[in-house]
Short mmCIF file of C-alpha atoms and ligand atoms in Angstrom, two decimals:
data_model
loop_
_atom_site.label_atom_id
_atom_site.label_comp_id
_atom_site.label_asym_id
_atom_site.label_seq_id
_atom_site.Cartn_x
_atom_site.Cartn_y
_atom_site.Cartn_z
CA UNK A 1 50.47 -46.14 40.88
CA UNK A 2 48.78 -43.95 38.69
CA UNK A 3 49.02 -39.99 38.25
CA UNK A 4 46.24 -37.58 38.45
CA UNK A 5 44.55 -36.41 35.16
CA UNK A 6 45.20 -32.58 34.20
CA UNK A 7 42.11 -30.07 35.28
CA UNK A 8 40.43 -28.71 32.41
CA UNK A 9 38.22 -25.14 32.19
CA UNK A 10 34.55 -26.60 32.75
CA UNK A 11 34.17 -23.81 29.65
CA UNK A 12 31.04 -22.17 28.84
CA UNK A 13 29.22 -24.45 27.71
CA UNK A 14 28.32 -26.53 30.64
CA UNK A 15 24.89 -27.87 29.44
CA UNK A 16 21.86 -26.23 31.52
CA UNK A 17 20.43 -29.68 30.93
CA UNK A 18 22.96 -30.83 33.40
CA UNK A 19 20.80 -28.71 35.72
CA UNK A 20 17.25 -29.12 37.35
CA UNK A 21 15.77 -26.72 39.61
CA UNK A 22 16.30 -27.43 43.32
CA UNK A 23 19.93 -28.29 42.45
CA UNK A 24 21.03 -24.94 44.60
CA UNK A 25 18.74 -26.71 47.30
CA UNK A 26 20.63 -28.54 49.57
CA UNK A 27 17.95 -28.74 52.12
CA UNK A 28 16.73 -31.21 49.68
CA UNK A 29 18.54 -34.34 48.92
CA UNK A 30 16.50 -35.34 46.19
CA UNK A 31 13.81 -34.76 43.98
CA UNK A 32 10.42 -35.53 45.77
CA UNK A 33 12.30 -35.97 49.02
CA UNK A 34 11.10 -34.41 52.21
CA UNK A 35 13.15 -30.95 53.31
CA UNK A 36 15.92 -31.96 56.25
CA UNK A 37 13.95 -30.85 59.79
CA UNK A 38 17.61 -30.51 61.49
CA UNK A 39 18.65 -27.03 61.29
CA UNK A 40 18.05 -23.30 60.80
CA UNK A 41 17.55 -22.44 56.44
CA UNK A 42 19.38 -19.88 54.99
CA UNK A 43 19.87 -18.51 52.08
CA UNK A 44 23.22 -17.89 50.76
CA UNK A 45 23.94 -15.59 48.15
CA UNK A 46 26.32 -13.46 46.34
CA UNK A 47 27.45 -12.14 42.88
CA UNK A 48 30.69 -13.20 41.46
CA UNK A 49 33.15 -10.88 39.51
CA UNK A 50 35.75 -10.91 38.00
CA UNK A 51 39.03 -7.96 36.72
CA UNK A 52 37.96 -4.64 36.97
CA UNK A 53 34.70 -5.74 38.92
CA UNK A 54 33.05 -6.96 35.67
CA UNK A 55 30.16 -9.44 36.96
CA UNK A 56 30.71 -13.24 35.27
CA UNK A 57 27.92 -14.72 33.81
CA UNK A 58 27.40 -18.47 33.58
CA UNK A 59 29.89 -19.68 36.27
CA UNK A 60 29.11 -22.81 38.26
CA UNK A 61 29.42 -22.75 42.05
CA UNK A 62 29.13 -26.29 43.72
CA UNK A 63 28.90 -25.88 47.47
CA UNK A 64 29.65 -28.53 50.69
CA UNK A 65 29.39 -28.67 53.71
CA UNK A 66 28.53 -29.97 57.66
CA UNK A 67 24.98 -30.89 58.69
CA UNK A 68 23.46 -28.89 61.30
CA UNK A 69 25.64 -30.99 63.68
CA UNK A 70 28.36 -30.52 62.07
CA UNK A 71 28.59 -34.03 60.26
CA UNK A 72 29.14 -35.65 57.36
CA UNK A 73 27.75 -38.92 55.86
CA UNK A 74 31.22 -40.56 54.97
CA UNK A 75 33.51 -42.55 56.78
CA UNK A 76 36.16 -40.35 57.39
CA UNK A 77 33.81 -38.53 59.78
CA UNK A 78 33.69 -40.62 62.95
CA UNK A 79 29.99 -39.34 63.73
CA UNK A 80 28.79 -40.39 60.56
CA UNK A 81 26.24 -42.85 62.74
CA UNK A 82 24.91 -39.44 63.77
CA UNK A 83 24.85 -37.61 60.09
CA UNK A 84 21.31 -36.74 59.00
CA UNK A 85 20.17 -39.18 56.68
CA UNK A 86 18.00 -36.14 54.92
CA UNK A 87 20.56 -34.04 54.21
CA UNK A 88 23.35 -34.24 51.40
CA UNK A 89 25.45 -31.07 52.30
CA UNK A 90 26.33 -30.75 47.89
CA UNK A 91 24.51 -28.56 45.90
CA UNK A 92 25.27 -26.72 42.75
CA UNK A 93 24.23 -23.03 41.25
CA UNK A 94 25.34 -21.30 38.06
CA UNK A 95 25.53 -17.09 38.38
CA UNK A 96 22.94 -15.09 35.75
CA UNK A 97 23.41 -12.05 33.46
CA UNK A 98 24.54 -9.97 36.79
CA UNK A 99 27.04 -12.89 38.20
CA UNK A 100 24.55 -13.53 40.81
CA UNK A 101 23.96 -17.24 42.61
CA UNK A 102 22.45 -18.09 45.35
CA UNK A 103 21.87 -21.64 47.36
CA UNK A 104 19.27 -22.60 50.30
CA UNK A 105 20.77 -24.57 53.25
CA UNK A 106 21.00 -24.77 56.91
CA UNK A 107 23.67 -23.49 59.07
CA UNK A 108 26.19 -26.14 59.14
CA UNK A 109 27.61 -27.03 62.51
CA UNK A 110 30.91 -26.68 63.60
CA UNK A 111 33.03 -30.12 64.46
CA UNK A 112 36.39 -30.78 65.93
CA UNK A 113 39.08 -31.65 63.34
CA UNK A 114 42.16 -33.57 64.19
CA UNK A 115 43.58 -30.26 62.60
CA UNK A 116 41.76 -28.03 65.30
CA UNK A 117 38.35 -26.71 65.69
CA UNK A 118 36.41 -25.67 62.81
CA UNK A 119 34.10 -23.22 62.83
CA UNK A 120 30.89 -23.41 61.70
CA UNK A 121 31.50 -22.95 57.27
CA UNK A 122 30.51 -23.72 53.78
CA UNK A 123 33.36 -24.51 51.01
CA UNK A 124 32.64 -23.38 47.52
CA UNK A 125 34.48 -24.38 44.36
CA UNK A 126 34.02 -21.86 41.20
CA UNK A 127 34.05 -23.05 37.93
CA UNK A 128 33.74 -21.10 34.64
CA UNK A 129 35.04 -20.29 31.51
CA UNK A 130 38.74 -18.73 32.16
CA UNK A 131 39.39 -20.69 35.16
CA UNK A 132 41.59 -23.40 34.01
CA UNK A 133 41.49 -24.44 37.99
CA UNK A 134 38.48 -24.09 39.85
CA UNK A 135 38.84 -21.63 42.33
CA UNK A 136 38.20 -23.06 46.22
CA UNK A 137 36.95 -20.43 48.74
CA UNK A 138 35.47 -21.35 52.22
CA UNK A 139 32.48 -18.72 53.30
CA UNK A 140 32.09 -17.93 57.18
CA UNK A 141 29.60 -16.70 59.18
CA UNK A 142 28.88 -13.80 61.06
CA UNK A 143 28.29 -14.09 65.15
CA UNK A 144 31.16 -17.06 65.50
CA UNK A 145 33.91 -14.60 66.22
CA UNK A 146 35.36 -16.75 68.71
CA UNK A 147 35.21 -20.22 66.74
CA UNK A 148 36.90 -18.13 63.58
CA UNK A 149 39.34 -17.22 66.32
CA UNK A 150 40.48 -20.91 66.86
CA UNK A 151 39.58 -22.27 63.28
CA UNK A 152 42.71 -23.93 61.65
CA UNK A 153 42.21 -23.05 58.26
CA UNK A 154 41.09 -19.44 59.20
CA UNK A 155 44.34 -19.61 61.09
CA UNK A 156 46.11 -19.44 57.95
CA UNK A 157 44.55 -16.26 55.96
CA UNK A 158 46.33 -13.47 56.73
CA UNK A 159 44.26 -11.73 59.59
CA UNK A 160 43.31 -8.54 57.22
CA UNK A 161 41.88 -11.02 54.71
CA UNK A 162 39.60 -12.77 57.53
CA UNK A 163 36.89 -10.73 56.65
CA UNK A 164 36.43 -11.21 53.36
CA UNK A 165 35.85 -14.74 53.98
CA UNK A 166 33.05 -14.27 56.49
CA UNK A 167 29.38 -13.87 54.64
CA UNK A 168 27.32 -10.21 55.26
CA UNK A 169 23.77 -10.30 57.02
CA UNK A 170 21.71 -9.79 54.40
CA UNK A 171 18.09 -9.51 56.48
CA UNK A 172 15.36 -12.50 56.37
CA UNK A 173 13.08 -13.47 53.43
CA UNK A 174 10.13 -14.88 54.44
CA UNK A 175 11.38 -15.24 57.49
CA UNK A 176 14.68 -16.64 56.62
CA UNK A 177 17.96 -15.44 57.17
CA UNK A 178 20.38 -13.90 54.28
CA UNK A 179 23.36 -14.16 54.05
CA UNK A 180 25.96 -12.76 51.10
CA UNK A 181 29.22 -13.43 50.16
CA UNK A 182 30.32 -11.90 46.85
CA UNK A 183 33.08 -13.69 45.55
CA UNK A 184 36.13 -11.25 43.27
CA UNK A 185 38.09 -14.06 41.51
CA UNK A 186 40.40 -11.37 40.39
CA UNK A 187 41.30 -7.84 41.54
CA UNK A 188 43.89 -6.34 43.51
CA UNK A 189 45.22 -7.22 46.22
CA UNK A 190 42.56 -4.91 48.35
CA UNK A 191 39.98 -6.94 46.11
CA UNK A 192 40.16 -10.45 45.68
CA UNK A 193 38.51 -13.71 47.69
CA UNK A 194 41.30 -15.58 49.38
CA UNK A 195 41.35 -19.01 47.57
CA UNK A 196 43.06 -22.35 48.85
CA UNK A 197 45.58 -24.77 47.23
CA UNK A 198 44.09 -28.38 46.99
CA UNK B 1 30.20 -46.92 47.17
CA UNK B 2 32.84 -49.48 48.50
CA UNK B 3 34.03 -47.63 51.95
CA UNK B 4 37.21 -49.64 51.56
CA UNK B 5 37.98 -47.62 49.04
CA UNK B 6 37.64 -43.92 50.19
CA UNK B 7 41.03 -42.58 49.76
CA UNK B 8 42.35 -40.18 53.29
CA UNK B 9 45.16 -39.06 51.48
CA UNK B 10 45.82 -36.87 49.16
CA UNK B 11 50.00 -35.38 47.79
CA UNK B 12 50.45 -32.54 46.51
CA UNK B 13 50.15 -32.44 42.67
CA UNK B 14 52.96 -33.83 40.99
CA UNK B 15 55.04 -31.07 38.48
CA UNK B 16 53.81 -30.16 35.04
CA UNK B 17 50.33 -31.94 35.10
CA UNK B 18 47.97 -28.55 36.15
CA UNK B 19 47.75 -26.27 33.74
CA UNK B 20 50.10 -23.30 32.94
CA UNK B 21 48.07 -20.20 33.83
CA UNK B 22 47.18 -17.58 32.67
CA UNK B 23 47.37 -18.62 28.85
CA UNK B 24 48.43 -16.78 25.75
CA UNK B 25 45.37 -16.27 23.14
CA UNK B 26 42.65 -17.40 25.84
CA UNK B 27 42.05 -13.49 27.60
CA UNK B 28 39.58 -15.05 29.89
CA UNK B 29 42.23 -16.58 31.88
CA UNK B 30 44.17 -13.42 31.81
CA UNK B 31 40.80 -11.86 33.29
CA UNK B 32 39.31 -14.66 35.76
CA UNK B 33 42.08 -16.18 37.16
CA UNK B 34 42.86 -15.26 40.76
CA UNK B 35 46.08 -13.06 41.27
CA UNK B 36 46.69 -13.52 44.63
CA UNK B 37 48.92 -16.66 46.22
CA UNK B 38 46.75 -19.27 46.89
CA UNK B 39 46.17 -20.31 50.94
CA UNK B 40 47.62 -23.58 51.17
CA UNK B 41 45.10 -25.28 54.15
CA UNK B 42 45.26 -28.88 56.17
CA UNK B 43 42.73 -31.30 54.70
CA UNK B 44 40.48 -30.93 57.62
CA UNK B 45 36.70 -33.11 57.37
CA UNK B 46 35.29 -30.82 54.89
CA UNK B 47 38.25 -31.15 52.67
CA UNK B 48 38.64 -34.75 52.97
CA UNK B 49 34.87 -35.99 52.36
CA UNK B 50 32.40 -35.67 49.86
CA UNK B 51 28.53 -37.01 49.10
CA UNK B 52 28.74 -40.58 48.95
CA UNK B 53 25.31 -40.90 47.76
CA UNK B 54 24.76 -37.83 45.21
CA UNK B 55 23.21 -40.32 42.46
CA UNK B 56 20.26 -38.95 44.90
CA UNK B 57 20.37 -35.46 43.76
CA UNK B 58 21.73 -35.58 40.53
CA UNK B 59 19.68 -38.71 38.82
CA UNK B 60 22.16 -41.03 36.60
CA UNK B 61 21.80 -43.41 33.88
CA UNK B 62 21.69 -41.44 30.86
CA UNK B 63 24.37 -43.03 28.71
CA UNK B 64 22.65 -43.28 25.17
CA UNK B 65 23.49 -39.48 23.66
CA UNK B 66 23.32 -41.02 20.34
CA UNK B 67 20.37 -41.97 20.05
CA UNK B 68 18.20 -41.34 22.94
CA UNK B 69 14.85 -41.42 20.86
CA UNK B 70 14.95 -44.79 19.08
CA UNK B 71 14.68 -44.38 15.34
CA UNK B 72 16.34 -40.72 15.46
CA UNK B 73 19.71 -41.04 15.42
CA UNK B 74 22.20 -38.12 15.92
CA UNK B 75 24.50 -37.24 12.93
CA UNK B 76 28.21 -37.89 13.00
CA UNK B 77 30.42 -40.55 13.90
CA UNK B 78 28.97 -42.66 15.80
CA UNK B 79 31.01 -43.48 18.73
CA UNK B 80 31.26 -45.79 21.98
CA UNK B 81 33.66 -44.03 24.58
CA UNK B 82 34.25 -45.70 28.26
CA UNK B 83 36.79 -46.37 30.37
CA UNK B 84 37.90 -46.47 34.13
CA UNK B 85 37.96 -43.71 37.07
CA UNK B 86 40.84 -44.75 39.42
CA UNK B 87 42.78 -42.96 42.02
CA UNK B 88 46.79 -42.33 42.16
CA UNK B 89 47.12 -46.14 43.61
CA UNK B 90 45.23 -47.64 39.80
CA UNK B 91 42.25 -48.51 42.51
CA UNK B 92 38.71 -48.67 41.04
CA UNK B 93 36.49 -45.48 41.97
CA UNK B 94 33.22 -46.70 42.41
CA UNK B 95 29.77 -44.70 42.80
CA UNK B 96 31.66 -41.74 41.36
CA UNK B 97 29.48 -39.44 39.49
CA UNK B 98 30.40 -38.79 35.79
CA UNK B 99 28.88 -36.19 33.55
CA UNK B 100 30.00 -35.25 29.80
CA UNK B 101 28.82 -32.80 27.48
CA UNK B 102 30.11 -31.97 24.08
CA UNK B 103 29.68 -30.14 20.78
CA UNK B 104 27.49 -32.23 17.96
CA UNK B 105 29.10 -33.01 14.65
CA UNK B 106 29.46 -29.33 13.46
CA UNK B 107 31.00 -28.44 16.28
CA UNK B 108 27.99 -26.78 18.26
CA UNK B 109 26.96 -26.80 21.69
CA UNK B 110 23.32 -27.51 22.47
CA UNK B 111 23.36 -24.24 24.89
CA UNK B 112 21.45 -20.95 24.69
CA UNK B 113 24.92 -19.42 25.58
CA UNK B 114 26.84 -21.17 21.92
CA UNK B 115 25.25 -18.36 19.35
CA UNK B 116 27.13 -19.87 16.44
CA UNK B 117 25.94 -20.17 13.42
CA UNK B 118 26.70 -23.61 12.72
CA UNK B 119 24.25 -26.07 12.37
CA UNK B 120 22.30 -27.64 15.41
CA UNK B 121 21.26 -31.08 15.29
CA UNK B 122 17.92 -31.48 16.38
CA UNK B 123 18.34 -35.42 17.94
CA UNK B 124 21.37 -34.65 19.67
CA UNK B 125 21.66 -32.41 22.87
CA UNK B 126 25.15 -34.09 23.85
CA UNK B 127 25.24 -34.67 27.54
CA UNK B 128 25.05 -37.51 29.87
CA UNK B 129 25.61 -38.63 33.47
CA UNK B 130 26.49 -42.29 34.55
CA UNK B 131 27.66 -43.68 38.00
CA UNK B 132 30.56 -45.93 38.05
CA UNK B 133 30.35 -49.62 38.70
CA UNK B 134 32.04 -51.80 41.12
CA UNK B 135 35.18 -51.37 38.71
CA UNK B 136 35.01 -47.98 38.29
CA UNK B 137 33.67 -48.41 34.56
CA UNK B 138 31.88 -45.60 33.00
CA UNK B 139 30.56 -45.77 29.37
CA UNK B 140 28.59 -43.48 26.96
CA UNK B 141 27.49 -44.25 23.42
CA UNK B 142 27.65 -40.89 21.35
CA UNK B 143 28.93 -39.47 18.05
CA UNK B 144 32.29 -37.80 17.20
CA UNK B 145 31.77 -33.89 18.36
CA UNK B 146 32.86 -31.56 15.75
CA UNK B 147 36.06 -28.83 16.30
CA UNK B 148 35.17 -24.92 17.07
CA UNK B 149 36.36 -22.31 16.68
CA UNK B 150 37.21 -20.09 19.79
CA UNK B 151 35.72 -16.40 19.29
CA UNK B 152 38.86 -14.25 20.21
CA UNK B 153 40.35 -11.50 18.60
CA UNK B 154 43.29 -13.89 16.82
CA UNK B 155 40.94 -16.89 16.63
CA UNK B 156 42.26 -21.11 16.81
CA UNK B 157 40.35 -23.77 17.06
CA UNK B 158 39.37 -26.24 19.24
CA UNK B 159 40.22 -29.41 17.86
CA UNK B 160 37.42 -32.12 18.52
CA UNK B 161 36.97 -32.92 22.50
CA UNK B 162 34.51 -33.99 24.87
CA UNK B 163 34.22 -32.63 28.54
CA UNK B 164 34.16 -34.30 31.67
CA UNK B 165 33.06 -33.42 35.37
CA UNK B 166 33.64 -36.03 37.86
CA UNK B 167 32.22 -35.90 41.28
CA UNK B 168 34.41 -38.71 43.70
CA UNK B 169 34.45 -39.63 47.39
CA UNK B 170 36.53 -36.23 48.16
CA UNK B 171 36.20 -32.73 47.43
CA UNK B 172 39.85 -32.95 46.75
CA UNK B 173 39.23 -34.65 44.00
CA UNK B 174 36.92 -33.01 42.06
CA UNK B 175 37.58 -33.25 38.70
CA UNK B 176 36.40 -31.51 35.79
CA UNK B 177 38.86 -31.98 32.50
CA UNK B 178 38.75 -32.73 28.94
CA UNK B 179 39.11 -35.58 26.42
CA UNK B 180 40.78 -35.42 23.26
CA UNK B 181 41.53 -37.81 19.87
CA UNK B 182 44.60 -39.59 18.89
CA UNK B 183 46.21 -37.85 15.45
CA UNK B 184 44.53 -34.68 15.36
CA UNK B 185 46.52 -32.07 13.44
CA UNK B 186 44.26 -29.09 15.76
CA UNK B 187 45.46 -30.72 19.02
CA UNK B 188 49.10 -29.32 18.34
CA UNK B 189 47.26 -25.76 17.99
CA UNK B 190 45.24 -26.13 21.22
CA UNK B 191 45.63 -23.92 23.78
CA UNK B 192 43.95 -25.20 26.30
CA UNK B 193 45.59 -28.76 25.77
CA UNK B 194 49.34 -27.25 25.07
CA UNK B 195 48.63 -25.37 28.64
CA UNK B 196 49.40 -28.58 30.52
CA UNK B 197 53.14 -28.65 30.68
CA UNK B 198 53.95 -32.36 31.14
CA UNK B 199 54.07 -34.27 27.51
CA UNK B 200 52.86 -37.37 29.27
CA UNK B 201 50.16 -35.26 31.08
CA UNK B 202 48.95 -34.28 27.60
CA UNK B 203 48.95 -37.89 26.29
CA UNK B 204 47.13 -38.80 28.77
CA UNK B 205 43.98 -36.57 28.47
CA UNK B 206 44.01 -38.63 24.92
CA UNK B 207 41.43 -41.59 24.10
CA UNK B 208 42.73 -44.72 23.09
CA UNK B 209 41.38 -45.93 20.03
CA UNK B 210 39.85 -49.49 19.82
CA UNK B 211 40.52 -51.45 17.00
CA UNK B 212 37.03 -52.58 15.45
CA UNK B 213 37.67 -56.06 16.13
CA UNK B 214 37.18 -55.16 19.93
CA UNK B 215 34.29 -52.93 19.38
CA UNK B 216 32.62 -53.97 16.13
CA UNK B 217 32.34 -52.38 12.47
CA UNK B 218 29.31 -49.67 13.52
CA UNK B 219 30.67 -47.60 15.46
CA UNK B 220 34.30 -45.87 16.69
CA UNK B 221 35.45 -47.24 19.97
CA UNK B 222 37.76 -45.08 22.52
CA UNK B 223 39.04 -45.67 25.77
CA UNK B 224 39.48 -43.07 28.55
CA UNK B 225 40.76 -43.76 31.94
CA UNK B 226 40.14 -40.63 34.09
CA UNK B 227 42.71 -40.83 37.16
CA UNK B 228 41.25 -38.60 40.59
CA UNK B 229 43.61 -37.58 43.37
CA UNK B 230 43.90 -39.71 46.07
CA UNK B 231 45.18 -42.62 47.81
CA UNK B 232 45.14 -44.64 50.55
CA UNK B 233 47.33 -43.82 53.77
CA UNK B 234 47.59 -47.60 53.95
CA UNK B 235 49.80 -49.04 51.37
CA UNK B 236 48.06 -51.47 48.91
CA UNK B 237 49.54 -55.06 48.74
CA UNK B 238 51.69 -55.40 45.27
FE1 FE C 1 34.22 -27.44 24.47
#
């Protein structure tokens, strides 16, 4: 048996390098690869801030999620069979001078859980200088009242934090629909994003 | 990826290894970290899994950070790291993603966003990303990164590290942490390092050095075994 090593600030200095464009695009599962065809594309975005509201510049968001069907291509999903082979569900954004990021996806699809229901969602880790930990948040969406209703992890915000953990319509761009979450790693208790233990 | 291999559960983290936060003398934690209890939640799918096949999206192989251009070597210390990712039952990760980035010899970061005035180097950039083989092995040839210091009102100083993220078959273990080297007098003064509250937790984030008849007489050799969260719900045979 071995124990888990310590997390560690990712720091500032995460090397751009690291990056290449169409890492935010998870529609894309790899460079040159044809888009996924299963699903509706959205674009998810938000700005991320910090005590006091001050935006955070240079923090890394890695998102993950469902397919369009609600599967994942690993086998502790028994559908995996039925996971679509174009689509990755991991992608990864850092925030600019205004602590804004944004990633292009498809609605992920809801799937029964031994643990109950869940609801149609996208889980996002933050990472950044200050944040010893990174901070794990789960973004909702809009017009799945009743699956948020039943959804076992929803279950366990308290029910006048709910909302703050279910994205904005944000209109279409070219014909695409918006969505934003802004994320407040710290405020007051009126403020802040619910986050989860791991 | 071995499926075999995928861990489905995961305990809670054991006392002292996270890190105390928010920490004295680092006012970004004081600043960034959230306030509010944390939501503990079941491990449901989303929880539980993670891309098995990012190597796609994020292209591995680059190992060589000191000396990626033949005939331009970086300057510093030059140094062969490696070591093992494994999960809480000492099983092999394989396929997990591993990425490091560090400062060069002077203790700069090849980043737009490091604005010190200490020297770049203009053959090293100082970041990698490998995949892990069928024993979980990971290895990076690169030079000895230099300590900063941290830009705060009452400044310390990093002592010499090198950064790791490491993507693994779960979102529940993601793990992004840093390295550190046996005997240095700055580690002490660290306060991201002295933020982890278990002594053994702290020894462990430290390389092993290799003596030179294991790794030759040209370059420093380290070992680092990174350990994710994680284990299988079906106990392994002694
Ligand atoms: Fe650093």
């Amino acid at each position: 048996m071995s124990l888990p090593s310590s997390e560690h600030t990712i720091g500032p200095f995460f090397p751009r390098t690291l990056f290449r464009d169409g890492d935010n695009d998870l529609t894309i599962a790899a460079e040159g690869a044809a888009p996924t065809t299963k699903g509706e594309v959205i674009i998810l975005r938000g700005q991320v801030r910090r005590e006091d509201a001050v935006p955070c510049l240079n923090m890394i968001l890695e998102a993950w999620q469902a397919d369009a069907a609600g599967h994942f291509d690993h086998p502790l999903d028994p559908g995996r069979d039925r996971a679509d082979p174009d689509f990755l569900g991991w992608g990864r954004a850092w925030t600019d001078g205004e602590g804004r990021y944004e990633f292009r996806t498809v609605m992920p699809g809801g799937y029964a859980d031994p643990a109950g229901p869940r609801a149609p969602h996208i889980n996002i880790a933050v990472m950044g200088a200050g944040l010893m930990r990174r901070a794990q948040t789960t973004v909702f969406f809009p017009d799945h009242e009743s699956a948020h209703a039943v959804d076992p992890v929803m279950a366990l915000v308290p029910p006048p934090l709910r909302p703050r953990l279910v994205a904005v319509p944000g209109g279409t761009q070219d014909g695409i629909r918006v969505f934003r979450f802004d994320i407040r790693l710290r405020g007051g208790p009126d403020e802040e994003t619910p986050f989860f233990e791991d | 990826m071995n499926h075999e291999t995928v861990p489905d559960r995961f305990d809670p983290w054991p006392p002292g290894i996270q890190p105390d936060v928010p920490i004295a003398g680092y006012p970004n934690t004081w600043t960034h970290t959230p306030s509010q209890p944390l939501i503990r939640r079941p491990a449901t799918r989303t929880e539980a899994t993670f891309p098995l096949r990012l190597h796609r999206k994020l292209p591995c192989g680059e190992a060589n950070l000191a000396e990626p251009i033949p005939g331009r070597p970086a300057i510093g210390q030059l140094m062969h790291l490696a070591g093992r990712v494994l999960d809480e039952d000492g099983r092999p990760v394989r396929g997990a993603v591993v990425e490091l980035w560090q400062a060069n010899a002077s203790g700069r970061y090849f980043n737009p966003i490091d604005q010190r005035a200490a020297p770049l180097d203009p053959n090293f950039v100082g970041n990698g990303r490998v995949r892990t083989d069928e024993e979980g092995r990971y290895a990076f040839f690169t030079i000895k990164p230099g300590a900063y210091p941290v830009p705060v009102k009452e400044t310390w100083w990093r002592p010499p590290h090198v950064h790791f993220s490491v993507i693994g078959p779960s979102s529940l273990s993601r793990l992004v942490t840093q390295m550190y080297f046996a005997g240095d007098p700055l580690n002490a003064l660290d306060r991201i390092l002295q933020s982890v509250p278990d002594e053994a937790a702290r020894q462990r984030l430290i390389a092993r050095d290799l003596p030179p008849a294991e790794v030759g007489d040209q370059w420093l050799g380290f070992t680092f075994d990174i350990v994710l969260r994680g284990r299988h719900a079906t106990p392994s045979a002694p």
